[in-house]
Amino acid sequence: MPKQPDFKETTSFQQYRGAIDFLQTHIQLLDASLIQTSKILQGQADKELDINKALNIDIQIYNRLNHPSKQQKAIINHSQKKNIEFAIIRLFNHFTAYLKSITKEMYSENPMLVVGKAVVNKNGEDKENLTMSYAEIVKLANYENLQDQIVLNVFRSIEELRSTSKLLERILKDTKVNIPKSIIDDALTYLEMRHLFIHNQGIADAKYAKTYGKKFIPILKEKKELPTRFEIFAKALNAITKLATEIDTQLIKNRMVKKREFKSKSTTA
């Protein structure tokens, strides 16, 4: 019987890696396509010809590409920036999805540890969504569904703090996980960009500029646009994945979760 591989990661991290691989492929393909499109339009002799006609595509379907080719630089630059904005937001979503999934794995090993992470109100009482009625429990039908709902409620209670740093702190509390501050800060530099893209039109506010502005070249100042170059996505992916890797490794080491196991394909006679 062949030796089974000894994985050094959780199932949650495997899922995160898969999502990241697809995201990288998507973002790289779009960026490369935009670069090639720009080259084609730059070589267009008639600069007044509409972009959709210059690219020889259906002008009925791509009717908004009716700008003259001479305007392609501004349009391509805008699309490249929006591509990176999308990528940063997706990175945030994939990372928080990992945290939620790893919380479920922690619950499997130590339910009370996870239950204890629930955020309570200022009077120390459970929030309304952290209790279940008899009817809700019956509707869940089985204990597995009940466990999933408990983890979901606990995680949502932490998310309501609306702070990525507090989310991290709460999830890792009492796990003996000790992440170097530099790794956390590097990841938060990009994770915190998501809030500004969604709620502040991609403009750095005073808090972000003060905390993370010096990490960019040139220094990012208040009321300036967040950088949306392709290399920013690469740096964000590396920093966030480094943090996720460190969390995963230490949780396994501290026996808070189990490593994923090899699942052989079942065969039928």
Coordinates of C-alpha atoms in Angstrom, one line a residue:
M1 CA 0.0 0.0 0.0
P2 CA 1.5 3.4 -1.0
K3 CA 2.4 5.8 1.7
Q4 CA -0.2 8.5 2.2
P5 CA 0.9 12.1 1.9
D6 CA 1.3 14.1 5.1
F7 CA -0.4 17.4 4.3
K8 CA 0.9 20.5 6.2
E9 CA -2.4 22.4 5.9
T10 CA -6.0 22.4 6.9
T11 CA -8.9 21.8 4.5
S12 CA -9.8 25.4 5.0
F13 CA -6.4 26.5 3.7
Q14 CA -6.6 24.2 0.7
Q15 CA -9.9 25.8 -0.2
Y16 CA -8.3 29.3 0.2
R17 CA -5.4 28.3 -2.1
G18 CA -7.8 27.1 -4.7
A19 CA -9.8 30.3 -4.7
I20 CA -6.6 32.3 -4.8
D21 CA -5.3 30.3 -7.8
F22 CA -8.5 31.1 -9.8
L23 CA -8.4 34.7 -8.8
Q24 CA -4.7 35.1 -9.9
T25 CA -5.6 33.5 -13.3
H26 CA -8.6 35.7 -13.8
I27 CA -6.7 39.0 -12.9
Q28 CA -3.6 38.1 -14.9
L29 CA -5.7 37.2 -17.9
L30 CA -7.7 40.4 -17.8
D31 CA -4.6 42.6 -17.3
A32 CA -2.7 40.8 -20.1
S33 CA -5.8 41.2 -22.4
L34 CA -6.0 44.9 -21.7
I35 CA -2.3 45.3 -22.5
Q36 CA -2.7 43.5 -25.8
T37 CA -5.9 45.4 -26.6
S38 CA -3.9 48.7 -26.0
K39 CA -1.2 47.5 -28.4
I40 CA -3.7 46.7 -31.1
L41 CA -5.4 50.1 -30.8
Q42 CA -2.1 51.9 -30.7
G43 CA -1.3 50.3 -34.1
Q44 CA -4.6 51.4 -35.5
A45 CA -4.0 53.8 -38.4
D46 CA -7.4 55.6 -38.1
K47 CA -7.4 57.0 -34.6
E48 CA -11.0 58.3 -35.1
L49 CA -12.3 54.7 -35.7
D50 CA -14.4 53.5 -32.8
I51 CA -12.8 51.0 -30.5
N52 CA -15.3 48.2 -31.2
K53 CA -14.8 48.6 -34.9
A54 CA -11.0 48.7 -34.6
L55 CA -11.2 45.4 -32.6
N56 CA -13.6 43.9 -35.2
I57 CA -16.2 42.9 -32.6
D58 CA -20.0 43.0 -32.6
I59 CA -20.9 46.7 -32.3
Q60 CA -24.4 45.8 -31.2
I61 CA -23.2 43.8 -28.2
Y62 CA -20.3 46.0 -27.3
N63 CA -22.1 49.3 -28.1
R64 CA -20.4 51.2 -25.2
L65 CA -17.0 50.7 -26.9
N66 CA -18.0 53.5 -29.3
H67 CA -15.2 55.8 -28.3
P68 CA -12.6 56.7 -30.9
S69 CA -9.4 54.7 -30.7
K70 CA -7.4 57.8 -29.8
Q71 CA -9.1 57.7 -26.3
Q72 CA -8.0 54.1 -25.6
K73 CA -5.2 55.0 -23.2
A74 CA -7.5 56.6 -20.6
I75 CA -10.2 53.8 -21.1
I76 CA -7.6 51.0 -20.7
N77 CA -6.0 52.6 -17.6
H78 CA -9.5 52.9 -16.0
S79 CA -10.3 49.3 -16.7
Q80 CA -6.9 48.2 -15.3
K81 CA -7.5 50.1 -12.1
K82 CA -11.0 48.7 -11.7
N83 CA -9.5 45.2 -12.3
I84 CA -7.1 45.6 -9.4
E85 CA -9.8 47.2 -7.2
F86 CA -12.0 44.1 -7.8
A87 CA -9.0 41.8 -7.0
I88 CA -8.3 43.5 -3.6
I89 CA -11.9 43.2 -2.6
R90 CA -11.9 39.5 -3.7
L91 CA -8.8 38.9 -1.7
F92 CA -10.5 40.3 1.4
N93 CA -13.5 38.0 0.8
H94 CA -11.3 34.9 0.3
F95 CA -9.4 35.7 3.5
T96 CA -12.5 36.2 5.6
A97 CA -14.0 33.0 4.1
Y98 CA -10.9 31.2 5.3
L99 CA -11.3 32.6 8.8
K100 CA -14.9 31.5 8.9
S101 CA -14.0 28.0 7.6
I102 CA -11.1 27.6 10.1
T103 CA -13.5 28.7 12.9
K104 CA -15.7 25.7 12.0
E105 CA -12.7 23.4 12.1
M106 CA -11.8 24.8 15.5
Y107 CA -15.3 24.1 16.6
S108 CA -14.9 20.5 15.7
E109 CA -12.0 20.2 18.0
N110 CA -13.1 22.5 20.8
P111 CA -16.7 23.7 20.6
M112 CA -16.6 25.7 23.9
L113 CA -13.5 27.7 22.7
V114 CA -15.5 28.9 19.6
V115 CA -18.7 29.6 21.6
G116 CA -16.6 31.7 23.9
K117 CA -15.6 33.9 21.0
A118 CA -19.1 35.2 20.5
V119 CA -19.5 38.9 20.9
V120 CA -21.9 40.0 23.7
N121 CA -23.4 43.4 24.2
K122 CA -22.1 46.0 26.7
N123 CA -24.2 44.5 29.5
G124 CA -22.5 41.1 29.1
E125 CA -25.7 39.4 27.8
D126 CA -25.9 37.3 24.6
K127 CA -26.9 39.2 21.5
E128 CA -30.3 38.1 20.1
N129 CA -28.8 36.2 17.2
L130 CA -26.7 34.1 19.5
T131 CA -29.7 32.3 20.9
M132 CA -32.0 29.9 19.2
S133 CA -35.7 29.0 19.8
Y134 CA -37.0 25.5 20.0
A135 CA -38.5 26.0 16.6
E136 CA -35.2 27.0 15.0
I137 CA -33.4 24.0 16.5
V138 CA -36.1 21.7 15.2
K139 CA -35.9 23.2 11.7
L140 CA -32.1 22.5 11.6
A141 CA -33.1 18.8 11.7
N142 CA -29.7 17.4 12.8
Y143 CA -26.7 18.2 15.0
E144 CA -24.4 18.9 12.1
N145 CA -26.7 21.7 10.8
L146 CA -26.9 23.0 14.4
Q147 CA -23.1 23.2 14.6
D148 CA -23.0 25.1 11.3
Q149 CA -25.5 27.6 12.5
I150 CA -23.7 28.1 15.8
V151 CA -20.4 28.8 14.0
L152 CA -22.2 31.1 11.6
N153 CA -23.8 33.1 14.4
V154 CA -20.6 33.4 16.3
F155 CA -18.7 34.5 13.3
R156 CA -21.3 37.1 12.3
S157 CA -21.3 38.5 15.8
I158 CA -17.5 39.2 15.4
E159 CA -18.0 40.6 11.9
E160 CA -20.4 43.1 13.3
L161 CA -17.4 44.8 15.0
R162 CA -16.6 46.0 11.5
S163 CA -12.9 45.7 12.1
T164 CA -10.5 43.3 10.4
S165 CA -7.9 43.6 13.2
K166 CA -10.6 42.9 15.8
L167 CA -11.9 40.0 13.8
L168 CA -8.4 38.5 13.7
E169 CA -7.8 39.1 17.4
R170 CA -11.1 37.5 18.4
I171 CA -10.7 34.4 16.2
L172 CA -7.1 33.8 17.4
K173 CA -7.9 34.5 21.1
D174 CA -6.9 31.6 23.4
T175 CA -5.4 29.6 20.6
K176 CA -1.8 30.3 21.5
V177 CA -1.2 31.5 18.0
N178 CA 1.4 34.3 18.0
I179 CA 1.7 36.1 14.7
P180 CA 4.6 38.6 14.3
K181 CA 3.1 42.1 14.2
S182 CA 4.9 42.9 10.9
I183 CA 3.1 40.0 9.2
I184 CA -0.3 41.2 10.5
D185 CA 0.4 44.8 9.6
D186 CA 1.6 44.0 6.1
A187 CA -1.7 42.0 5.4
L188 CA -3.9 44.7 7.0
T189 CA -2.4 47.2 4.7
Y190 CA -4.3 45.6 1.9
L191 CA -7.2 44.1 3.8
E192 CA -8.2 47.5 5.0
M193 CA -8.3 48.8 1.5
R194 CA -11.5 47.0 0.9
H195 CA -13.5 49.2 3.2
L196 CA -12.2 52.3 1.4
F197 CA -13.0 51.0 -2.0
I198 CA -16.6 50.2 -1.0
H199 CA -17.4 53.1 1.4
N200 CA -15.0 55.9 0.4
Q201 CA -14.6 55.7 -3.4
G202 CA -11.1 54.3 -3.1
I203 CA -9.8 57.4 -1.3
A204 CA -7.5 57.1 1.7
D205 CA -9.0 58.6 4.9
A206 CA -6.9 60.1 7.7
K207 CA -6.8 56.9 9.7
Y208 CA -5.6 54.7 6.8
A209 CA -3.0 57.3 5.7
K210 CA -1.6 57.6 9.2
T211 CA -1.4 53.9 9.8
Y212 CA -0.3 52.5 6.4
G213 CA 0.6 55.5 4.2
K214 CA 4.3 55.1 4.6
K215 CA 4.1 51.5 3.3
F216 CA 3.6 52.9 -0.2
I217 CA 5.9 54.6 -2.7
P218 CA 5.3 57.5 -2.9
I219 CA 3.8 57.8 0.6
L220 CA 0.0 57.7 0.5
K221 CA -1.5 60.7 2.0
E222 CA -5.1 61.5 3.2
K223 CA -7.6 62.2 0.4
K224 CA -5.4 60.5 -2.2
E225 CA -6.5 57.6 -4.4
L226 CA -5.5 54.2 -3.2
P227 CA -2.8 52.7 -5.6
T228 CA -4.3 50.3 -8.1
R229 CA -1.3 49.1 -10.1
F230 CA -0.9 45.4 -11.0
E231 CA 2.0 45.1 -8.6
I232 CA -0.2 46.2 -5.7
F233 CA -2.3 43.1 -6.3
A234 CA 0.8 40.9 -6.3
K235 CA 2.0 42.4 -3.0
A236 CA -1.5 42.1 -1.5
L237 CA -1.8 38.5 -2.4
N238 CA 1.7 37.7 -1.0
A239 CA 1.0 39.6 2.3
I240 CA -2.4 38.2 2.9
T241 CA -1.5 34.6 2.0
K242 CA 1.6 34.8 4.3
L243 CA -0.7 35.7 7.2
A244 CA -3.2 32.9 6.3
T245 CA -0.3 30.4 6.1
E246 CA 1.1 31.5 9.5
I247 CA -2.3 31.2 11.1
D248 CA -2.9 27.8 9.6
T249 CA 0.5 26.4 10.5
Q250 CA 0.3 27.6 14.1
L251 CA -3.3 26.4 14.6
I252 CA -2.2 22.9 13.5
K253 CA 0.9 23.1 15.7
N254 CA -1.1 24.0 18.7
R255 CA -3.6 21.2 18.0
M256 CA -6.5 23.6 17.6
V257 CA -7.3 22.1 14.2
K258 CA -6.3 19.0 12.3
K259 CA -4.3 18.7 9.1
R260 CA -6.4 17.7 6.1
E261 CA -6.2 14.0 5.3
F262 CA -5.6 12.2 2.1
K263 CA -8.9 10.9 0.6
S264 CA -8.4 8.1 -1.8
K265 CA -10.8 7.7 -4.7
S266 CA -13.3 4.9 -4.0
T267 CA -13.3 2.1 -6.6
T268 CA -16.1 -0.2 -7.5
A269 CA -15.6 -3.8 -8.5

